[in-house]
Coordinates of C-alpha atoms (C1' of nucleotides) in Angstrom, one line a residue:
Chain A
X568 CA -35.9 -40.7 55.4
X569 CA -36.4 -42.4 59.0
X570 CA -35.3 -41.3 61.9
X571 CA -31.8 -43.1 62.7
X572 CA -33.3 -44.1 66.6
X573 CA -35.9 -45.7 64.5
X574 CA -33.2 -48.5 62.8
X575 CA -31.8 -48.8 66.2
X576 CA -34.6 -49.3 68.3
X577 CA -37.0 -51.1 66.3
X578 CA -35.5 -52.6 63.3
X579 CA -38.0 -55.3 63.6
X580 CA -40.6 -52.8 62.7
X581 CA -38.8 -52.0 59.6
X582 CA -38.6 -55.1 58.4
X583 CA -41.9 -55.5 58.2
X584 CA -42.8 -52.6 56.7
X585 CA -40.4 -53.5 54.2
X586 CA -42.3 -56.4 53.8
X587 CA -45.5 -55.4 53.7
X588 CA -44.6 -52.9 50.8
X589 CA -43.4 -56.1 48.9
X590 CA -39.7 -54.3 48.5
X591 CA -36.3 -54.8 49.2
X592 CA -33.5 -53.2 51.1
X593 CA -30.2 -53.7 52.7
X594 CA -31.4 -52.9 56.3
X595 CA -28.6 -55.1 57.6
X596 CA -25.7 -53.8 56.2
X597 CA -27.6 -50.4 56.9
X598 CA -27.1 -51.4 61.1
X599 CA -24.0 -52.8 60.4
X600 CA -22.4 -49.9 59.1
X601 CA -24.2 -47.5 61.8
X602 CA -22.8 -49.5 64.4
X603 CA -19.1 -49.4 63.0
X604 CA -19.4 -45.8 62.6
X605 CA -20.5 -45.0 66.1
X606 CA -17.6 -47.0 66.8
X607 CA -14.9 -45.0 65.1
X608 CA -16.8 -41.6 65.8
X609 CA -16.7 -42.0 69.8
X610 CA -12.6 -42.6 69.3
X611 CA -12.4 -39.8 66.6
X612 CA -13.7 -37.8 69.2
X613 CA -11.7 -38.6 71.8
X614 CA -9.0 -38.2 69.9
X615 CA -10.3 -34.7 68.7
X616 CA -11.0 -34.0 72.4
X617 CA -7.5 -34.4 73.4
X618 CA -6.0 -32.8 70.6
X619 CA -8.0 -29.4 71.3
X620 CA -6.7 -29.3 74.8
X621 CA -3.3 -29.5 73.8
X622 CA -3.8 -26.7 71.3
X623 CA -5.4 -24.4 73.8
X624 CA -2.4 -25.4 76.1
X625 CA 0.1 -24.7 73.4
X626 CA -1.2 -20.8 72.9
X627 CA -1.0 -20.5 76.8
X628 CA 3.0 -21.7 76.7
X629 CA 4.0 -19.4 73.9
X630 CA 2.1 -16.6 75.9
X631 CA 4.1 -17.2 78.8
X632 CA 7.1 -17.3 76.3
X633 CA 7.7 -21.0 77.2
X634 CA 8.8 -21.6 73.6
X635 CA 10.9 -25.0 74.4
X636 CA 7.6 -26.3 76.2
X637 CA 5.5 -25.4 73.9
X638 CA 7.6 -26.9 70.8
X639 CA 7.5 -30.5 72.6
X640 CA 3.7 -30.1 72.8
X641 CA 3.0 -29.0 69.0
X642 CA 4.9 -32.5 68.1
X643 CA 3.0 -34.5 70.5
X644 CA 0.2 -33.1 68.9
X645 CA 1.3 -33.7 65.4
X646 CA 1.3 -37.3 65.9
X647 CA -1.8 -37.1 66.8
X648 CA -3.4 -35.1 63.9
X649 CA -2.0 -38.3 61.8
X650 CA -3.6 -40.6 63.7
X651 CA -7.1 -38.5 63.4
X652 CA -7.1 -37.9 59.8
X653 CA -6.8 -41.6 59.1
X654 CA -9.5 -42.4 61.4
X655 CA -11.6 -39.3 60.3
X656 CA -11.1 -40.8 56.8
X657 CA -12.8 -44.2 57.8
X658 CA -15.4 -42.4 59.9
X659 CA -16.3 -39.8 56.6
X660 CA -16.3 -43.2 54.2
X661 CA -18.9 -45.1 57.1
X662 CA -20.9 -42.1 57.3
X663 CA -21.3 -41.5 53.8
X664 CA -22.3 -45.4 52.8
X665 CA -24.9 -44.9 55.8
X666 CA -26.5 -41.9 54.5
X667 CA -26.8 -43.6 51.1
X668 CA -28.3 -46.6 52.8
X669 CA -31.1 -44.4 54.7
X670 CA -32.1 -43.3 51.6
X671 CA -33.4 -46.3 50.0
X672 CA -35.8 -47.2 52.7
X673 CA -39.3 -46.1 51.8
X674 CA -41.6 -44.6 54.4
X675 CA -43.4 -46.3 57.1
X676 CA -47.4 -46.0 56.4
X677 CA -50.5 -45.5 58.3
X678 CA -52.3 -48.2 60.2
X679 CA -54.9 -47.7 57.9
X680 CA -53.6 -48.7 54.9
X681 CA -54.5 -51.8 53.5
X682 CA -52.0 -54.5 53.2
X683 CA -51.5 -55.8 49.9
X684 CA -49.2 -57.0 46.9
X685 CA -50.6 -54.8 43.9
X686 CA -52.9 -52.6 42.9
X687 CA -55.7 -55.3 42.7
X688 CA -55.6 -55.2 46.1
X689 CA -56.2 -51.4 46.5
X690 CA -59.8 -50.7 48.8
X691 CA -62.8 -48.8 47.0
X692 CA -63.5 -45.9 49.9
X693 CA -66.5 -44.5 47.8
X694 CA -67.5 -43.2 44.3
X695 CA -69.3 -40.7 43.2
X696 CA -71.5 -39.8 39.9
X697 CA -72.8 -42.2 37.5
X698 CA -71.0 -43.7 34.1
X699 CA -73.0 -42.5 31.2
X700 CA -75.1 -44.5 29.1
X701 CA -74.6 -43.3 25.2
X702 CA -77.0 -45.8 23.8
X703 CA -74.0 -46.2 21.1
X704 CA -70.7 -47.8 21.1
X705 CA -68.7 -45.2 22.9
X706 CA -65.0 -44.0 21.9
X707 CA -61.8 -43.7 23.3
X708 CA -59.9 -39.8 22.9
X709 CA -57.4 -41.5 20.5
X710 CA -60.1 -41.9 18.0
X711 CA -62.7 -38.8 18.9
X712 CA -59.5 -36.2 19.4
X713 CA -57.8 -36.9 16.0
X714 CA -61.4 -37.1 14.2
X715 CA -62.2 -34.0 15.6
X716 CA -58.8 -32.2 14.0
X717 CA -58.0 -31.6 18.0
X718 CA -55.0 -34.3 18.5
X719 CA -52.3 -35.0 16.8
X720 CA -49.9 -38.0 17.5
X721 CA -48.5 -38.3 14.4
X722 CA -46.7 -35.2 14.1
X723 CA -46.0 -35.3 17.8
X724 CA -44.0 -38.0 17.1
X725 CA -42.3 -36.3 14.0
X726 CA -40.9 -33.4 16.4
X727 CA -40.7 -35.2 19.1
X728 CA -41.0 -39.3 19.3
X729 CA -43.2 -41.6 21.2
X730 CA -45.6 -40.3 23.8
X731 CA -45.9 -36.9 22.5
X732 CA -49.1 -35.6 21.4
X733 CA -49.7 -32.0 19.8
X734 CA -52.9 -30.1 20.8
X735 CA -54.6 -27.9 18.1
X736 CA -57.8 -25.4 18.2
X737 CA -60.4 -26.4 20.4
X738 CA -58.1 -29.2 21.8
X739 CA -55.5 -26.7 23.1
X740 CA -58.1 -24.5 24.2
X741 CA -59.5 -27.4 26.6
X742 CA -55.8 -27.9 27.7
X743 CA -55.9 -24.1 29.1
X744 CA -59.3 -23.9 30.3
X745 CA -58.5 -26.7 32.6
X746 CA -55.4 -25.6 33.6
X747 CA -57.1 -21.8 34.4
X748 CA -60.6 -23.7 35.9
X749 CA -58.9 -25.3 37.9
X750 CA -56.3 -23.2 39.7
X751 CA -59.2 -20.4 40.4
X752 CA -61.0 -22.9 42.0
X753 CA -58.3 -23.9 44.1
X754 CA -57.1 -20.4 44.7
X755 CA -60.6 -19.0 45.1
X756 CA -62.7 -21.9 46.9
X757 CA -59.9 -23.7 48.2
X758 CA -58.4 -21.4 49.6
X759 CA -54.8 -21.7 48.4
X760 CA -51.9 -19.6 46.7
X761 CA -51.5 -19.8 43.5
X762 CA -47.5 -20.0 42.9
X763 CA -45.5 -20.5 39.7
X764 CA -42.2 -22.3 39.8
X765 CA -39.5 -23.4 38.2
X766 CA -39.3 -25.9 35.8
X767 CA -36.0 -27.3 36.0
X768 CA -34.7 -28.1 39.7
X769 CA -31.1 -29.5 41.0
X770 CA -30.6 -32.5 42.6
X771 CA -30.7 -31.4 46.1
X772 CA -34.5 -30.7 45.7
X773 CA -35.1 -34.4 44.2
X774 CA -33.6 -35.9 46.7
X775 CA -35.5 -33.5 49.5
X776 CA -39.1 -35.1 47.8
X777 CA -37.3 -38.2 47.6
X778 CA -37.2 -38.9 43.3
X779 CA -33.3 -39.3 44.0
X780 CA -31.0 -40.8 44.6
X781 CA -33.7 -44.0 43.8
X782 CA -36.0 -43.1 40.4
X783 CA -32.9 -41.3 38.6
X784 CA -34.2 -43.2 35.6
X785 CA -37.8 -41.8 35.5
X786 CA -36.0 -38.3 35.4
X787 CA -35.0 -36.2 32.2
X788 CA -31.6 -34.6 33.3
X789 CA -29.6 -32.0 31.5
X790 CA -26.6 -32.7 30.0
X791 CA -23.3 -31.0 31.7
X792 CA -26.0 -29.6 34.5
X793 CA -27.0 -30.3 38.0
X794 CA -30.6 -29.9 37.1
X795 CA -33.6 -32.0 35.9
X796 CA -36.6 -31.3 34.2
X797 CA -39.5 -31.7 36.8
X798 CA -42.0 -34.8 37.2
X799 CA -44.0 -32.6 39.2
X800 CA -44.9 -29.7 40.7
X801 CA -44.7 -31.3 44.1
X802 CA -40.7 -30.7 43.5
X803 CA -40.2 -27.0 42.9
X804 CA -43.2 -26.8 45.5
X805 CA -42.4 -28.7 48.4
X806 CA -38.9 -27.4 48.2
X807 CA -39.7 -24.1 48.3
X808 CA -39.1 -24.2 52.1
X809 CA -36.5 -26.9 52.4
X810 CA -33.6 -26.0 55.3
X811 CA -36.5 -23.6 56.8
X812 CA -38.1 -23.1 60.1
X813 CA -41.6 -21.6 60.0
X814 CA -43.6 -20.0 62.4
X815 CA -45.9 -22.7 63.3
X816 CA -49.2 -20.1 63.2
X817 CA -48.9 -19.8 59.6
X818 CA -49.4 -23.5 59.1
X819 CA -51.0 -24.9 56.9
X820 CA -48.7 -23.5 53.8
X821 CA -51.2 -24.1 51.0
X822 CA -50.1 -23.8 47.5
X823 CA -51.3 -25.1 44.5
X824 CA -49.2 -24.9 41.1
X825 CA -49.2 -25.5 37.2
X826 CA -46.2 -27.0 35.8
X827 CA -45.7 -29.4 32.6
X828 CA -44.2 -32.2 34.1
X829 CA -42.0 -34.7 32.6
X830 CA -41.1 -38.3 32.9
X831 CA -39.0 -40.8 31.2
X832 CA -41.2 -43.5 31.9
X833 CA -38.5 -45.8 31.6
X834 CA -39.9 -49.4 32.5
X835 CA -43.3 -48.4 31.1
X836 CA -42.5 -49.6 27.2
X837 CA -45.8 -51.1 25.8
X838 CA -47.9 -50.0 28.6
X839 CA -50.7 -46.9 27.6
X840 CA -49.0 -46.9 24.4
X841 CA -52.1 -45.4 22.4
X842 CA -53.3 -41.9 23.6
X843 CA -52.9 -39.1 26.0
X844 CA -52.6 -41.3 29.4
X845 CA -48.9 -41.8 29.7
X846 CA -46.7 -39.2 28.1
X847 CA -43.1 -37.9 28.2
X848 CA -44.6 -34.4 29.0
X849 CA -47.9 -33.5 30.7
X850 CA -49.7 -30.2 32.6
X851 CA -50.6 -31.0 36.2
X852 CA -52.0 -28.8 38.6
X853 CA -50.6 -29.9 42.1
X854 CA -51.7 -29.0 45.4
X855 CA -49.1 -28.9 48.1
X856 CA -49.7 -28.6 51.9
X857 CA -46.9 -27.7 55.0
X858 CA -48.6 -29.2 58.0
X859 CA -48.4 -29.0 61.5
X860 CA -48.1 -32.7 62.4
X861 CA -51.1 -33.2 64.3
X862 CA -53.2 -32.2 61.6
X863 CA -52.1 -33.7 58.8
X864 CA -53.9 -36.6 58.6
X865 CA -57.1 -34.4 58.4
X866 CA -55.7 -32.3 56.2
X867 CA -55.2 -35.3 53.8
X868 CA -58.9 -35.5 53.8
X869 CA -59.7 -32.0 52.8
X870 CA -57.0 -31.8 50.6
X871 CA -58.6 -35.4 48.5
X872 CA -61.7 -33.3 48.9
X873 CA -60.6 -30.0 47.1
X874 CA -59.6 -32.7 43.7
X875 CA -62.9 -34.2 44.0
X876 CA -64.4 -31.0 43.8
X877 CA -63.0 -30.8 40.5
X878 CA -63.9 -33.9 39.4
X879 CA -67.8 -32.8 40.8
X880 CA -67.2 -29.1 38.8
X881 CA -66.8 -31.0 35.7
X882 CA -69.5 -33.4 36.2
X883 CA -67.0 -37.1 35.7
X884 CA -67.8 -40.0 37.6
X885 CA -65.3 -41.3 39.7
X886 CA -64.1 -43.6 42.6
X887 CA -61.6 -42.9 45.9
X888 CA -59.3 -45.8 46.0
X889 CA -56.8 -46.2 49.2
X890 CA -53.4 -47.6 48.1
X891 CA -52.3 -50.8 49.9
X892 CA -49.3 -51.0 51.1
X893 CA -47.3 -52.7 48.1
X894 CA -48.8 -50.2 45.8
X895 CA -48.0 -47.1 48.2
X896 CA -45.3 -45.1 46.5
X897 CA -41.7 -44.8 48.2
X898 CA -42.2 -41.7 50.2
X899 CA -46.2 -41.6 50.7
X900 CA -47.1 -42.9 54.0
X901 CA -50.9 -43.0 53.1
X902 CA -52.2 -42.6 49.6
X903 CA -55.9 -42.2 47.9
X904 CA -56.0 -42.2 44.2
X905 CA -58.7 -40.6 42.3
X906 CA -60.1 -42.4 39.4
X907 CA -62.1 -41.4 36.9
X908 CA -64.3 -43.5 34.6
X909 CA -63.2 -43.9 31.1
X910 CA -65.7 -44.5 28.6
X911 CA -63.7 -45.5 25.8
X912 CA -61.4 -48.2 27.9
X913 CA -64.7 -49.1 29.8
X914 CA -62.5 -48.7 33.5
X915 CA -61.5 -46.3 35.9
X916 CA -58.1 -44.6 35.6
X917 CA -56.1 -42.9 37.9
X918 CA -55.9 -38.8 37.8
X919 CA -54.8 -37.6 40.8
X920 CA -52.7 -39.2 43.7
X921 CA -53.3 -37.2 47.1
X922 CA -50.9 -38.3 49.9
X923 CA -49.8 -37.5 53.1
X924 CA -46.0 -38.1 53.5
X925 CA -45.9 -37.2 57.2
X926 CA -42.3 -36.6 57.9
X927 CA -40.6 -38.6 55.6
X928 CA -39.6 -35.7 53.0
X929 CA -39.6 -33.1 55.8
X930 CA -36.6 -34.7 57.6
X931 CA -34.9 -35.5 54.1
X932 CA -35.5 -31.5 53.0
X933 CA -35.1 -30.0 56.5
X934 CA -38.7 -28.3 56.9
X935 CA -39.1 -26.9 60.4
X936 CA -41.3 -25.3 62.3
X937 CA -41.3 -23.6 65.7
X938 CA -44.1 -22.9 67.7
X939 CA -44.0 -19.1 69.5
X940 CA -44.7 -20.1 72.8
X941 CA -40.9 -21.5 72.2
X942 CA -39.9 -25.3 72.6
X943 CA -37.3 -26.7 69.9
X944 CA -37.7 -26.7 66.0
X945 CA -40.0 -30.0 64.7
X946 CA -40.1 -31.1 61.6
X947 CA -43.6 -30.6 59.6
X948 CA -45.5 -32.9 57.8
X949 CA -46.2 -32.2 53.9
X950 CA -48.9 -33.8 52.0
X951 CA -49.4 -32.9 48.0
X952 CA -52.1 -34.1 45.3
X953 CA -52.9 -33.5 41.5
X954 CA -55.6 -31.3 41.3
X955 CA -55.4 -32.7 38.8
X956 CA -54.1 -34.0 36.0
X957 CA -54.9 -31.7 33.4
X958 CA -54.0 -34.3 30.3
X959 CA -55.9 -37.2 31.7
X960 CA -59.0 -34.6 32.7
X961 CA -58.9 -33.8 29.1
X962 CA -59.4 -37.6 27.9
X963 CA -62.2 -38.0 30.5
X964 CA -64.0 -34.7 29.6
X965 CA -63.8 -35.8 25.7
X966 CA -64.3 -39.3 26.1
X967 CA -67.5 -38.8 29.1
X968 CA -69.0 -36.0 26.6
X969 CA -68.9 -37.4 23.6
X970 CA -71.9 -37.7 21.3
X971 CA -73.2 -39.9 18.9
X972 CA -72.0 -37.5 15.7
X973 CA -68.0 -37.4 17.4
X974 CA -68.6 -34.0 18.7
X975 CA -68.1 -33.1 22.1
X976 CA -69.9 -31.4 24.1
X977 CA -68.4 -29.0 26.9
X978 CA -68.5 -29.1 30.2
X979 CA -70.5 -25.9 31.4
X980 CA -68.0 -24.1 33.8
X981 CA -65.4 -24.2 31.0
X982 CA -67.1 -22.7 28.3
X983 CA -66.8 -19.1 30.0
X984 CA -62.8 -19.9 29.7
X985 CA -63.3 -20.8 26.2
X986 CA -65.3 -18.4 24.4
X987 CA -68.8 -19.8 25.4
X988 CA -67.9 -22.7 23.3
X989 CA -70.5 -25.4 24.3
X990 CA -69.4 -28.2 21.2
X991 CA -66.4 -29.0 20.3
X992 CA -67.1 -30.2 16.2
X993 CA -64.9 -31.7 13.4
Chain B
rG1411 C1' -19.1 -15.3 28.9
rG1412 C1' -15.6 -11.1 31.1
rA1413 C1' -14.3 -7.8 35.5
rG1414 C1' -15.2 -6.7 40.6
rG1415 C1' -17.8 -7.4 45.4
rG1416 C1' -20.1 -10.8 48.7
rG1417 C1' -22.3 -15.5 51.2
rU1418 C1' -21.6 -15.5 59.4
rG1419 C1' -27.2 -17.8 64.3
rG1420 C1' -34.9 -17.0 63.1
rC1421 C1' -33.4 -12.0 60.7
rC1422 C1' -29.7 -7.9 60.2
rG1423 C1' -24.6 -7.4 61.1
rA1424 C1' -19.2 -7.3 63.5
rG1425 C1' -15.2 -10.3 63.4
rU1426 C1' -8.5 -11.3 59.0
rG1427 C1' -4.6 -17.4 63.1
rG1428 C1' -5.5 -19.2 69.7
rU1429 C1' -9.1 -16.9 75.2
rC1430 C1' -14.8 -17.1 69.0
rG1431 C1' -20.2 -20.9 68.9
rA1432 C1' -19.0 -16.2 67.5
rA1433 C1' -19.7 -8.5 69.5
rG1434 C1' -23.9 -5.4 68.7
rG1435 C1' -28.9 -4.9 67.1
rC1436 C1' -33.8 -6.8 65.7
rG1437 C1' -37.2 -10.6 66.8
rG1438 C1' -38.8 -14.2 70.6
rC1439 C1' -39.3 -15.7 75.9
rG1440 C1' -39.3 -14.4 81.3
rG1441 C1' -39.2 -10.5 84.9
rU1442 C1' -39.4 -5.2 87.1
rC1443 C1' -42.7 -1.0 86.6
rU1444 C1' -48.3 -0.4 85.3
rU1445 C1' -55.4 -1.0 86.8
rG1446 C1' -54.1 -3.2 81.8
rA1447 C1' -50.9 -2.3 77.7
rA1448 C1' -47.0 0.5 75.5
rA1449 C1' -42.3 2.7 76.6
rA1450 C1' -38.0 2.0 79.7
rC1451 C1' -34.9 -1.3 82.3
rC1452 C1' -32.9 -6.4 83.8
rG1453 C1' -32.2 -11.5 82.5
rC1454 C1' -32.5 -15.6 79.0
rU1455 C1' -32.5 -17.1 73.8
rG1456 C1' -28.6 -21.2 67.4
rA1457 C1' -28.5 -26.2 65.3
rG1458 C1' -26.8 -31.2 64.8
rG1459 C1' -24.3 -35.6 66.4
rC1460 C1' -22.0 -39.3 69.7
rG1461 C1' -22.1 -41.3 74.7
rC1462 C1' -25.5 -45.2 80.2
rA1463 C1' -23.6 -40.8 82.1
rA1464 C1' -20.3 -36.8 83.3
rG1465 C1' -19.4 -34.8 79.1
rC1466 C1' -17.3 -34.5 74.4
rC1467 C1' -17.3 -33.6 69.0
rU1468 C1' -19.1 -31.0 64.7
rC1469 C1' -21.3 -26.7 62.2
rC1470 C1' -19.5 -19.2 60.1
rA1471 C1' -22.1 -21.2 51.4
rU1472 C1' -20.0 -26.4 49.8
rG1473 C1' -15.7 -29.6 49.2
rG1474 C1' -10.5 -30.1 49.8
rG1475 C1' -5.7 -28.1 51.8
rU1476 C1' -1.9 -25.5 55.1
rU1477 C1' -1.2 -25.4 60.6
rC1478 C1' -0.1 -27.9 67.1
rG1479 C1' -4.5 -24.8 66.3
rA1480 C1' -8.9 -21.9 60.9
rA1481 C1' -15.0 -18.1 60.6
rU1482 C1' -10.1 -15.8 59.8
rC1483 C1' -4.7 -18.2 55.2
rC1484 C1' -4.6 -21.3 50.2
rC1485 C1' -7.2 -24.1 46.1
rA1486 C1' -11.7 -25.7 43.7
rU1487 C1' -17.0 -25.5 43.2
rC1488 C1' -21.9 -23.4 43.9
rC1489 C1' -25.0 -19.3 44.8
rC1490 C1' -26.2 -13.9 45.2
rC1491 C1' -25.1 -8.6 43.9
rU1492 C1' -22.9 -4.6 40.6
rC1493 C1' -20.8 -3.3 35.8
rC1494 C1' -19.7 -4.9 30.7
rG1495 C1' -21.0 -8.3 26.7
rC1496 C1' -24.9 -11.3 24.6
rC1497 C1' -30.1 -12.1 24.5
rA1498 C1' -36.6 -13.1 24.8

RNA sequence: GGAGGGGUGGCCGAGUGGUCGAAGGCGGCGGUCUUGAAAACCGCUGAGGCGCAAGCCUCCAUGGGUUCGAAUCCCAUCCCCUCCGCCA
C-alpha cells in the first residue's frame, strides 16, 4: 500500500510505475473516488460538528431544568442525525471502494532496478562456482530420484494428485538435513532466531504481506474458515508484529523459519510439470528482517548474502539476478533472485527470492517503530528471502552430485545430519 | 461443542448514558536536587483522518442498532481466560 499524499500529489509518478511494471490499474477511478469522499467527509463533519454542540447544549438545559428548551433542541437535532446517517452512509460506501482500490496498486521500486517487460530482461549481478563437467550425459532428479528408490510421483499422485511427490529413505533424509543445515546456519552464523509458526493464517495477515485481496487464487483456503494454508513463511513471520510499535534499538528483527508452504499454482498448468520444481506443497526456510528504514537497503545485501552462503555451504553453482521492473513481484520494491544451475535442464533456476519491500507491507500491516529519544511512531521497512528453498536445493544437490553409476554423492556438511551418509545408492 | 468471565492508550488498570480521549500506576521525555548517578519531588507524554487555515471529526476487540447524546444499553461476530466434554 502507498501512501494516500502519494496518489494526490504525484499521480504522475504512479503512472509510470504502473507502466514500467507492465500492469494495470484503475488509478483514475482510484482519485476519483478519493476526491468525492473528501468531499462528503468535510460536510459529514460539519454536520457531526454541529450536532455534538447541540448535544452538549442539550445536557446543560436539562441540568438547569429547562426541559421545554431542551425538548426543542433534541428535535432540531433529530433532523439532523437523519441527514448524517445518509451522508455517513455514502461517505462509509466511498471509503470502502477506495481502500479496495489502494490495494491493487503494486509497490513503487528502487531506482536501481532495471526496467524491463519479462524475465529475459532481468540483469546478471554476479555468479559464483563453476557448472560441473560429468564427462557423461548428465540427469535430471526426475530420473536419478525415482531410480534411486528416493522419489516417488506416482503414488504422490495416488494420495494426493498432480504436483505431489513423496520422499522415501535417503530422499527424506536429504529433505531434513536441509531443512536442519540450514536453519543452524542461519541461527548460528547468521545470526537470526529461529521461530516456528503457524501454518494456517487468516485473512488479515495475507492482506498485511499483500497475497490478498489480489492472488486469492494462488491460495489453498479452508472451507467454512477465515484461514489459508500458507505460501510462505514470510506470512506467519512478517505478521508476527503487525499493529505493533517497536522500540527502534532492537531493530533489525531477524527471524528465519521452516514452514511447508503451499500454492495453488493456478495459471501454472503445463509449466514444470515433471519433477520436484513446482509443487502444491513445499519446505522453505525463510528469512525475515524488521528494519529501520535507513538501513534496509543494506540489509537487503546481507540478507542475499546469508542465502548465498548456503548455496557456497553446499558447494552449487549459481548466479544473482536483479528483477526488472515487470518481473518485480507486487509488493517487492527491489528483488534479487538466486539461481542455481541445473544439470539435468542444462539452465539456472530460481531458489530463493530476497527482497526488500520497504514500506509497502509495513503500512498495509501497521509495523511501527519509535525511536527512544521520542519523535512520532514510523513505519519500518521489512525485507524477507528463501534461505532457501529446501525442495529445489534438493534437485540441485542430486542433480549437481550425481555420478556416472546414478548414485549420488553427498554434500559434506550434510552427511553429519544424516548419519555420515556420503552416497546416496539405489 | 457446553457453561461462565473478560477484551480500555507503549504496558497494567479504573470507569455502567452527558462535563470521558478517558482516573491512577508503570514506562518514556524534560526539570529541581546532586561532583555524577540513584532516590525523592515537579511538569509533559495515545493514534488516525479531513481542512489553505482556525479548527473539526473519528477511534475504549470488530460490525450493526437504540438515543438529542454511547467506552457505558441492545444484537451479531471474533479473540483470550476458567471449568466441563472430546482429543494427539
Amino acid at each position: 500500500m502507498l501512501p494516500r499524499e502519494l496518489f494526490r500529489k504525484e499521480p504522475e509518478r504512479i503512472r509510470e510505475m504502473l507502466r514500467a511494471r507492465h500492469t494495470e490499474a484503475d488509478l483514475d477511478r482510484l482519485l476519483e473516488v478519493d476526491a468525492a469522499w473528501r468531499e462528503v467527509l468535510v460536510r459529514v463533519e460539519e454536520l457531526k460538528a454541529r450536532r455534538n454542540a447541540g448535544s452538549k447544549e442539550i445536557g446543560k438545559l436539562f441540568a438547569a431544568g429547562q426541559r421545554e428548551e431542551a425538548e426543542a433542541r433534541k428535535a432540531e437535532m433529530g433532523a439532523l442525525g437523519e441527514e448524517i446517517k445518509a451522508l455517513e452512509a455514502r461517505a462509509r460506501e466511498l471509503e470502502a471502494e477506495l481502500a479496495a482500490l489502494e490495494l491493487t496498486i503494486p509497490n513503487l521500486f528502487h531506482e536501481s532496478v532495471p526496467l524491463g517487460a519479462s524475465e529475459e530482461d532481468n540483469r546478471v549481478e554476479r555468479s559464483w562456482g563453476e557448472p560441473p563437467d560429468f564427462g557423461f550425459e548428465p540427469r535430471a532428479h526426475w530420473d536419478l530420484g525415482p531410480a534411486l528408490g528416493i522419489l516417488d510421483f506416482e503414488r504422490a499422485a495416488k494420495v494426493a494428485g498432480a504436483r505431489f511427490a513423496v520422499l522415501r529413505g535417503a530422499g527424506a533424509a536429504l529433505e531434513r538435513a536441509l531443512i536442519t543445515w540450514m536453519l543452524d546456519l542461519h541461527v548460528r552464523e547468521h545470526g537470526y532466531t529461529e521461530v516456528l509458526v503457524p501454518y494456517l493464517v487468516n485473512s488479515a495477515s495475507l492482506e498485511g504481506t499483500g497475497q490478498l485481496p489480489k492472488f486469492a487464487d494462488d491460495l489453498f483456503k479452508v472451507e467454512g474458515h477465515d484461514l489459508y494454508l500458507v505460501p510462505t513463511a514470510e506470512v506467519p513471520v512478517t505478521n508476527l508484529h503487525r499493529e505493533e510499535v517497536l522500540a527502534g534499538e532492537e531493530l533489525p528483527l531477524r527471524y528465519c523459519a521452516f514452514t511447508p508452504c503451499f500454492r495453488a499454482e493456478a495459471g501454472s498448468y503445463g509449466k514444470d510439470v515433471r519433477g520436484l520444481i513446482r509443487q502444491h506443497q513445499f519446505h522453505k526456510v525463510e528469512l525475515v528482517q524488521i528494519a529501520h528504514p535507513e538501513a534496509s537497503w543494506e540489509l537487503l545485501e546481507e540478507l542475499t548474502g546469508h542465502a548465498e552462503a548456503v548455496l557456497q555451504g553446499l558447494g552449487l553453482p549459481y548466479r544473482v539476478v536483479s528483477l526488472c521492473s515487470g518481473d518485480l513481484g507486487f509488493s517487492a520494491a527491489r528483488t534479487y533472485d538466486l539461481e542455481v544451475w541445473l544439470p539435468g535442464q542444462q539452465r539456472y533456476r530460481e531458489i530463493s527470492s530476497c527482497s526488500n519491500f520497504a514500506d509497502f507491507q509495513a503500512r498495509r500491516a501497521r509495523i511501527r517503530f519509535k525511536s527512544a529519544d521520542g519523535g512520532k511512531a514510523r513505519l519500518v521497512h521489512t525485507l524477507n528471502g528463501s534461505g532457501l528453498a529446501i525442495g529445489r536445493t534438493l534437485v540441485a544437490v542430486l542433480e549437481n552430485y550425481q555420478q556416472r553409476d546414478g548414485s549420488v554423492v553427498v554434500p559434506e556438511v550434510l552427511r553429519p545430519h544424516m548419519g555420515g551418509l556420503e552416497v546416496i545408492e539405489p
